[in-house]
Short mmCIF file of C-alpha atoms and ligand atoms in Angstrom, two decimals:
data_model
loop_
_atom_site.label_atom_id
_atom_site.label_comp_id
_atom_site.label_asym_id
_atom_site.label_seq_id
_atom_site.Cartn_x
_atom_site.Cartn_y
_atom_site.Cartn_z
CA UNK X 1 -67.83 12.09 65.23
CA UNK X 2 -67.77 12.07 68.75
CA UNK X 3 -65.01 14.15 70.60
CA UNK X 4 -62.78 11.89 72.81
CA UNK X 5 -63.48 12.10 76.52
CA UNK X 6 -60.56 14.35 78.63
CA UNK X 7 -58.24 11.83 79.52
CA UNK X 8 -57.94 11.29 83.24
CA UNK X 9 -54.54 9.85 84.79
CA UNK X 10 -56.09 8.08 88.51
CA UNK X 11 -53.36 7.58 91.07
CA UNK X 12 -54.97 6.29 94.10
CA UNK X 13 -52.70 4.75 97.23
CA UNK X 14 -52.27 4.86 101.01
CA UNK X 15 -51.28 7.69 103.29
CA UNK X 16 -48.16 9.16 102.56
CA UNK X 17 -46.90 6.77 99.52
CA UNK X 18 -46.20 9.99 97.50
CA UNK X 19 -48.24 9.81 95.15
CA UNK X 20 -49.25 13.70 95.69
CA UNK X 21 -45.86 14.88 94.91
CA UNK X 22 -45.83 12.40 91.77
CA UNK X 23 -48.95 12.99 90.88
CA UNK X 24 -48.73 16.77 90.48
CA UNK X 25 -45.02 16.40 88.66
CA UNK X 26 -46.67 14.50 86.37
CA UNK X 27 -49.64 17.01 85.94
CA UNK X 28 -47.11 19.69 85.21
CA UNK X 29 -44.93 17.95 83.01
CA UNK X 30 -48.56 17.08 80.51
CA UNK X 31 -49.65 20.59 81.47
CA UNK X 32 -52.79 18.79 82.84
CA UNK X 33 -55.02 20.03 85.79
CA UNK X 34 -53.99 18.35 89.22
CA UNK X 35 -57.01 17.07 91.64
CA UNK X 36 -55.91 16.85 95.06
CA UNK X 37 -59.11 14.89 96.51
CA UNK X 38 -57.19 14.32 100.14
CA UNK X 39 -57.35 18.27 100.44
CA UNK X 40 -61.33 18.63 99.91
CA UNK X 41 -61.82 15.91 102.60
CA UNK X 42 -59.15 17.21 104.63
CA UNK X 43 -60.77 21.04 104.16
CA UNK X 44 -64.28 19.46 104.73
CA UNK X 45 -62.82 18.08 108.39
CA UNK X 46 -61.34 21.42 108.86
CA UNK X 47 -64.41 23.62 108.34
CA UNK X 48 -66.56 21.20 110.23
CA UNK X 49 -64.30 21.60 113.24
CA UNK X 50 -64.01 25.79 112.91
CA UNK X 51 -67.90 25.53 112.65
CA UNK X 52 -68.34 23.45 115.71
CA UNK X 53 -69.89 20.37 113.95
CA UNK X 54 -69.93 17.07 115.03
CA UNK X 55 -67.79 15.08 113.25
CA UNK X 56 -69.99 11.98 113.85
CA UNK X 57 -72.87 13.96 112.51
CA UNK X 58 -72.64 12.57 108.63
CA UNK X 59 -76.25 14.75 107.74
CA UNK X 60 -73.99 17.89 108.94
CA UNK X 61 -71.02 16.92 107.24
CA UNK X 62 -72.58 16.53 104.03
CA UNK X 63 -73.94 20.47 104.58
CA UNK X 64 -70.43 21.47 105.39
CA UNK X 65 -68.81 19.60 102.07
CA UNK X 66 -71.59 21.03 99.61
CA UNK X 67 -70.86 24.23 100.99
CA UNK X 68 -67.37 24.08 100.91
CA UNK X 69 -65.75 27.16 99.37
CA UNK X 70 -62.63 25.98 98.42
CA UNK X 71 -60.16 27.51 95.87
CA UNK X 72 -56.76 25.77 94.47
CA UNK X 73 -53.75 28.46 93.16
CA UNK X 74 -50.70 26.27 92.52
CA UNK X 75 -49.83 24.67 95.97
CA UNK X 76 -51.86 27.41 97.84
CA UNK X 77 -55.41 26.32 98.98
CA UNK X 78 -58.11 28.43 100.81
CA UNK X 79 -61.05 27.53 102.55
CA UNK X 80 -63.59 31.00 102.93
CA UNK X 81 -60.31 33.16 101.81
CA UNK X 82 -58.48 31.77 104.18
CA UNK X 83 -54.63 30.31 103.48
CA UNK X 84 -55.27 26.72 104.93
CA UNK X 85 -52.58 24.82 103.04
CA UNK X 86 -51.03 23.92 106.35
CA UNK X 87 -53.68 24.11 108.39
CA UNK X 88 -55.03 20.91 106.95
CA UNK X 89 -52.17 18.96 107.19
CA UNK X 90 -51.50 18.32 110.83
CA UNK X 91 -51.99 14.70 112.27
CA UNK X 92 -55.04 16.19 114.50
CA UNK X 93 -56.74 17.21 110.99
CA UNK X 94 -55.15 13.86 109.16
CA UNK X 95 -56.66 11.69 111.74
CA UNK X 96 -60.05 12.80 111.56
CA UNK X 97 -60.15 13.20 107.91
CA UNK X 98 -60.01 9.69 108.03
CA UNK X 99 -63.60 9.16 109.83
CA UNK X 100 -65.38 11.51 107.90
CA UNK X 101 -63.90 10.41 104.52
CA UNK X 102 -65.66 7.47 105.47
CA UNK X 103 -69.05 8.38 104.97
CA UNK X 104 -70.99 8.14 102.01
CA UNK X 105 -73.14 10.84 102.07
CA UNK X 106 -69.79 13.16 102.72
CA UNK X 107 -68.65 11.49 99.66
CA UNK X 108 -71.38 11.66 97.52
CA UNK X 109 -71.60 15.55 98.28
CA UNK X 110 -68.08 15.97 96.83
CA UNK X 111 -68.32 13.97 93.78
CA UNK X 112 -69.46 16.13 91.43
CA UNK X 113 -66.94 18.54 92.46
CA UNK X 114 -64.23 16.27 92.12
CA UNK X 115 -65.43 15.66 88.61
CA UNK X 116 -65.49 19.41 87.79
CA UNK X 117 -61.99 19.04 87.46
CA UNK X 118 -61.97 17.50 84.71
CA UNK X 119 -60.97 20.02 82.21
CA UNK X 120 -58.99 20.09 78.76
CA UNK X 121 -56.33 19.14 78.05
CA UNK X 122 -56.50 16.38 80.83
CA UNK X 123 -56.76 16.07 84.25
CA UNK X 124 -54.24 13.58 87.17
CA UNK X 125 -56.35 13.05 90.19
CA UNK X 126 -54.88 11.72 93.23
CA UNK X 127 -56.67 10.03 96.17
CA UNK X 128 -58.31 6.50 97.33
CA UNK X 129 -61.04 5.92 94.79
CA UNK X 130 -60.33 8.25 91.51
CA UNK X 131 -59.98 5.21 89.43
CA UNK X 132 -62.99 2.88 91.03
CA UNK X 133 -65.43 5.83 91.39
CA UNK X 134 -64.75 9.10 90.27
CA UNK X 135 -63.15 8.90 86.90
CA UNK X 136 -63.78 4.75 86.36
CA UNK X 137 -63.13 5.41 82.59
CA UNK X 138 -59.92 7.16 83.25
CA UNK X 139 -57.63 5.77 80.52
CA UNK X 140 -54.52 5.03 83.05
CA UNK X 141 -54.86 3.89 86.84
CA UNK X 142 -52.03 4.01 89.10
CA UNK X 143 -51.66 1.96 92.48
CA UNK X 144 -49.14 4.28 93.96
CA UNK X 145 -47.79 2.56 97.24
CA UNK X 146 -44.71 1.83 99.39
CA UNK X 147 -44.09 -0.14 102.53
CA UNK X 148 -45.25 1.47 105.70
CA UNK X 149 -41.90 1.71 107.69
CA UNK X 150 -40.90 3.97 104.33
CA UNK X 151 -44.20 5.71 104.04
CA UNK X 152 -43.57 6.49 107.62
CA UNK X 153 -40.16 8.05 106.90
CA UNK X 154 -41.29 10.01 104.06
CA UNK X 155 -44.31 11.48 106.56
CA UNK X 156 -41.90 12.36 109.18
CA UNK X 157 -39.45 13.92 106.92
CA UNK X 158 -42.01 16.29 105.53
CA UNK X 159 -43.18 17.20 108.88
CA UNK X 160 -39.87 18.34 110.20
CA UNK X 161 -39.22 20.11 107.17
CA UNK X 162 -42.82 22.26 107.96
CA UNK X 163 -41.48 23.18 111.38
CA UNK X 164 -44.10 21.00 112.72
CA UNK X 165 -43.87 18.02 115.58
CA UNK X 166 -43.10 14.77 114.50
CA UNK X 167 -42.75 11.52 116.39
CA UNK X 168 -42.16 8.48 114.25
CA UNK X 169 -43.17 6.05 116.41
CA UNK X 170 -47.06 7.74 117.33
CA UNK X 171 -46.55 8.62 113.00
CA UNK X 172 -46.23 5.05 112.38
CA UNK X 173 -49.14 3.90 114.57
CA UNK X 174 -51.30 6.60 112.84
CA UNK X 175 -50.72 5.60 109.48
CA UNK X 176 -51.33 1.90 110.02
CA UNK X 177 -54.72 3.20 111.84
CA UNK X 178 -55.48 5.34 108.78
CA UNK X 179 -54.45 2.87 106.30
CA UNK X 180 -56.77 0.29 108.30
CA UNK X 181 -59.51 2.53 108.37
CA UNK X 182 -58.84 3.68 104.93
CA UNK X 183 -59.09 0.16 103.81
CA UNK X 184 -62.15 -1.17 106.17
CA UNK X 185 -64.73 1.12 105.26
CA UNK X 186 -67.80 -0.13 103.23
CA UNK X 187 -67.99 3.27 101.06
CA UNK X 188 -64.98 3.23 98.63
CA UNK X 189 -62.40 1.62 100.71
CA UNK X 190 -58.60 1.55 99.49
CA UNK X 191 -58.56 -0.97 97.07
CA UNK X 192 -55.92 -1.56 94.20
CA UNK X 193 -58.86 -2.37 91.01
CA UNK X 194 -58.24 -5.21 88.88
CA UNK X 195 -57.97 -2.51 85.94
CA UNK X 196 -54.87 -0.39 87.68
CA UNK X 197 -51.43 -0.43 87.44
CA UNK X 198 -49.08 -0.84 90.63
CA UNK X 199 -46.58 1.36 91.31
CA UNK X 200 -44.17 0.22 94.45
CA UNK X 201 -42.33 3.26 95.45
CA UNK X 202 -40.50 1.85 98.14
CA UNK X 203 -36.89 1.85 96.33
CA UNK X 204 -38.22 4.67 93.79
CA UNK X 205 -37.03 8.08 93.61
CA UNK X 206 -39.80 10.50 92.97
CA UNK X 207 -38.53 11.37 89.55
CA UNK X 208 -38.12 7.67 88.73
CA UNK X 209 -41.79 7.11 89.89
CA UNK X 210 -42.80 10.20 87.48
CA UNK X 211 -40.83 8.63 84.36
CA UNK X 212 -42.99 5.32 85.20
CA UNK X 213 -46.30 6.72 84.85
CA UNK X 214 -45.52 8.59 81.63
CA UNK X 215 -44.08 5.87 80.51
CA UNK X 216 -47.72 3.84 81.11
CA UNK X 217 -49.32 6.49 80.35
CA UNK X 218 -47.60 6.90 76.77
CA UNK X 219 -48.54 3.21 76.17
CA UNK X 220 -52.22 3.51 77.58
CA UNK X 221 -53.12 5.99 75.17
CA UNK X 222 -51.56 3.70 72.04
CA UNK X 223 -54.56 1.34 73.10
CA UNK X 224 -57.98 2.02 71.07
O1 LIG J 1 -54.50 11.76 100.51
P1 LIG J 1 -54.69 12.39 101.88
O2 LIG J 1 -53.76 11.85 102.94
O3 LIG J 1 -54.64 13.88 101.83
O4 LIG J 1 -56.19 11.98 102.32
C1 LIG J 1 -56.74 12.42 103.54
C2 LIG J 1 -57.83 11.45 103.98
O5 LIG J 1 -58.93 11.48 103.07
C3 LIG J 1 -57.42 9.97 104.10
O6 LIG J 1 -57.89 9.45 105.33
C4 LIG J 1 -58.13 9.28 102.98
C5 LIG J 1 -59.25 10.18 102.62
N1 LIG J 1 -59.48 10.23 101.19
C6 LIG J 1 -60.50 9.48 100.68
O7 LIG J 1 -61.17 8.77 101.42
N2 LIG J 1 -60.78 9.52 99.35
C7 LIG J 1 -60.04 10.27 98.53
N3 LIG J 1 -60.33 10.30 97.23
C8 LIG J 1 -58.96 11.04 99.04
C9 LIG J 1 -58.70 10.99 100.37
#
């Protein structure tokens, strides 16, 4: 007999819907592994900049993601040893990440990476394309999204919470760019697959939104 395959929750969505925070609440509760793809582009965008590369310079790029020496410790991330779990959060980091998430050989170089997560017992990944691309037989996909003048909120709440500068009108403008750009782009743009599940967080709590993906992905696994 052939052993099952290690089941793989996708939640894929726009900027700032929450589907990190639900998707690693959900990891913890299953006691799966958590994949925060966002953070390896974001990293990539970050090391690119420290090394002086181009960020229009996709050949480069590339180099800098298959180089990338990136370790995850609970909600601690380093690039090269260094504690960058802020670091690669700001807007100037979020806006960029957008451009060079956009090109395919950036995204090819972190795919098998991506896919390394995928450990027993199970593995939630969160980002734009887990379900179409990375893990397309991952038994449960989740289109995690809210509307944008919430999304926006959410954003500047977590910001001001950091300590760090928020504005929500240039915040608002940003996300619609990202979500735009996000959604544009001919590599593994933003799309909600005819094969996933939406999720509207808009009037959700977070812990409601948790309950609804167990709850979907309790009945996914019932199916053969
Ligand atoms: O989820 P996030 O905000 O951390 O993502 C940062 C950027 O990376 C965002 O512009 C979308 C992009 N991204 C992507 O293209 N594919 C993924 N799987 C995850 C993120």
């Amino acid at each position: 007999m052939t052993k099952p395959p290690i089941p793989v929750i996708a939640i894929d969505g726009p900027s700032a819907s929450g589907k990190g925070t639900v998707a690693k609440l959900v990891a913890q509760r299953l006691g799966f592994h958590f994949l925060d793809s966002g953070a390896l582009y974001r990293a990539v965008t970050l090391a690119a900049l420290k090394a002086g590369v181009g960020l229009d310079d996709e050949a480069a790029l590339a180099r800098v993601a298959a180089a990338l020496d990136i370790s995850f410790d609970g909600d601690a991330i380093h690039m090269n040893q260094e504690l960058v779990t802020d670091a690669i959060r700001s807007e100037r980091i979020s806006a960029s990440t957008s451009e060079v998430a956009a090109m395919p050989a950036v995204r090819q170089a972190l795919l098998k990476r991506q896919r390394a997560f995928r450990q027993p017992p199970g593995l939630v990944a969160d980002g734009r394309d887990m379900g179409a691309v990375v893990f397309p037989d991952a038994v449960l996909k989740i289109y995690l999204t809210a509307d944008v003048a919430e999304r926006t909120r959410r954003r500047y709440k977590q910001l001001i919470e950091k300590g760090m500068d928020a504005n929500m009108a240039t915040l608002l403008q940003d996300i619609r760019q990202r979500d735009e750009r996000d959604s544009a782009r001919a590599t593994a743009p933003l799309q909600m697959s005819n094969d996933a599940s939406l999720l509207d967080t808009t009037k959700l709590s977070i812990a409601a939104a948790v309950e609804q993906v167990l709850a979907r992905y309790a009945a996914a696994k019932q199916v053969p």
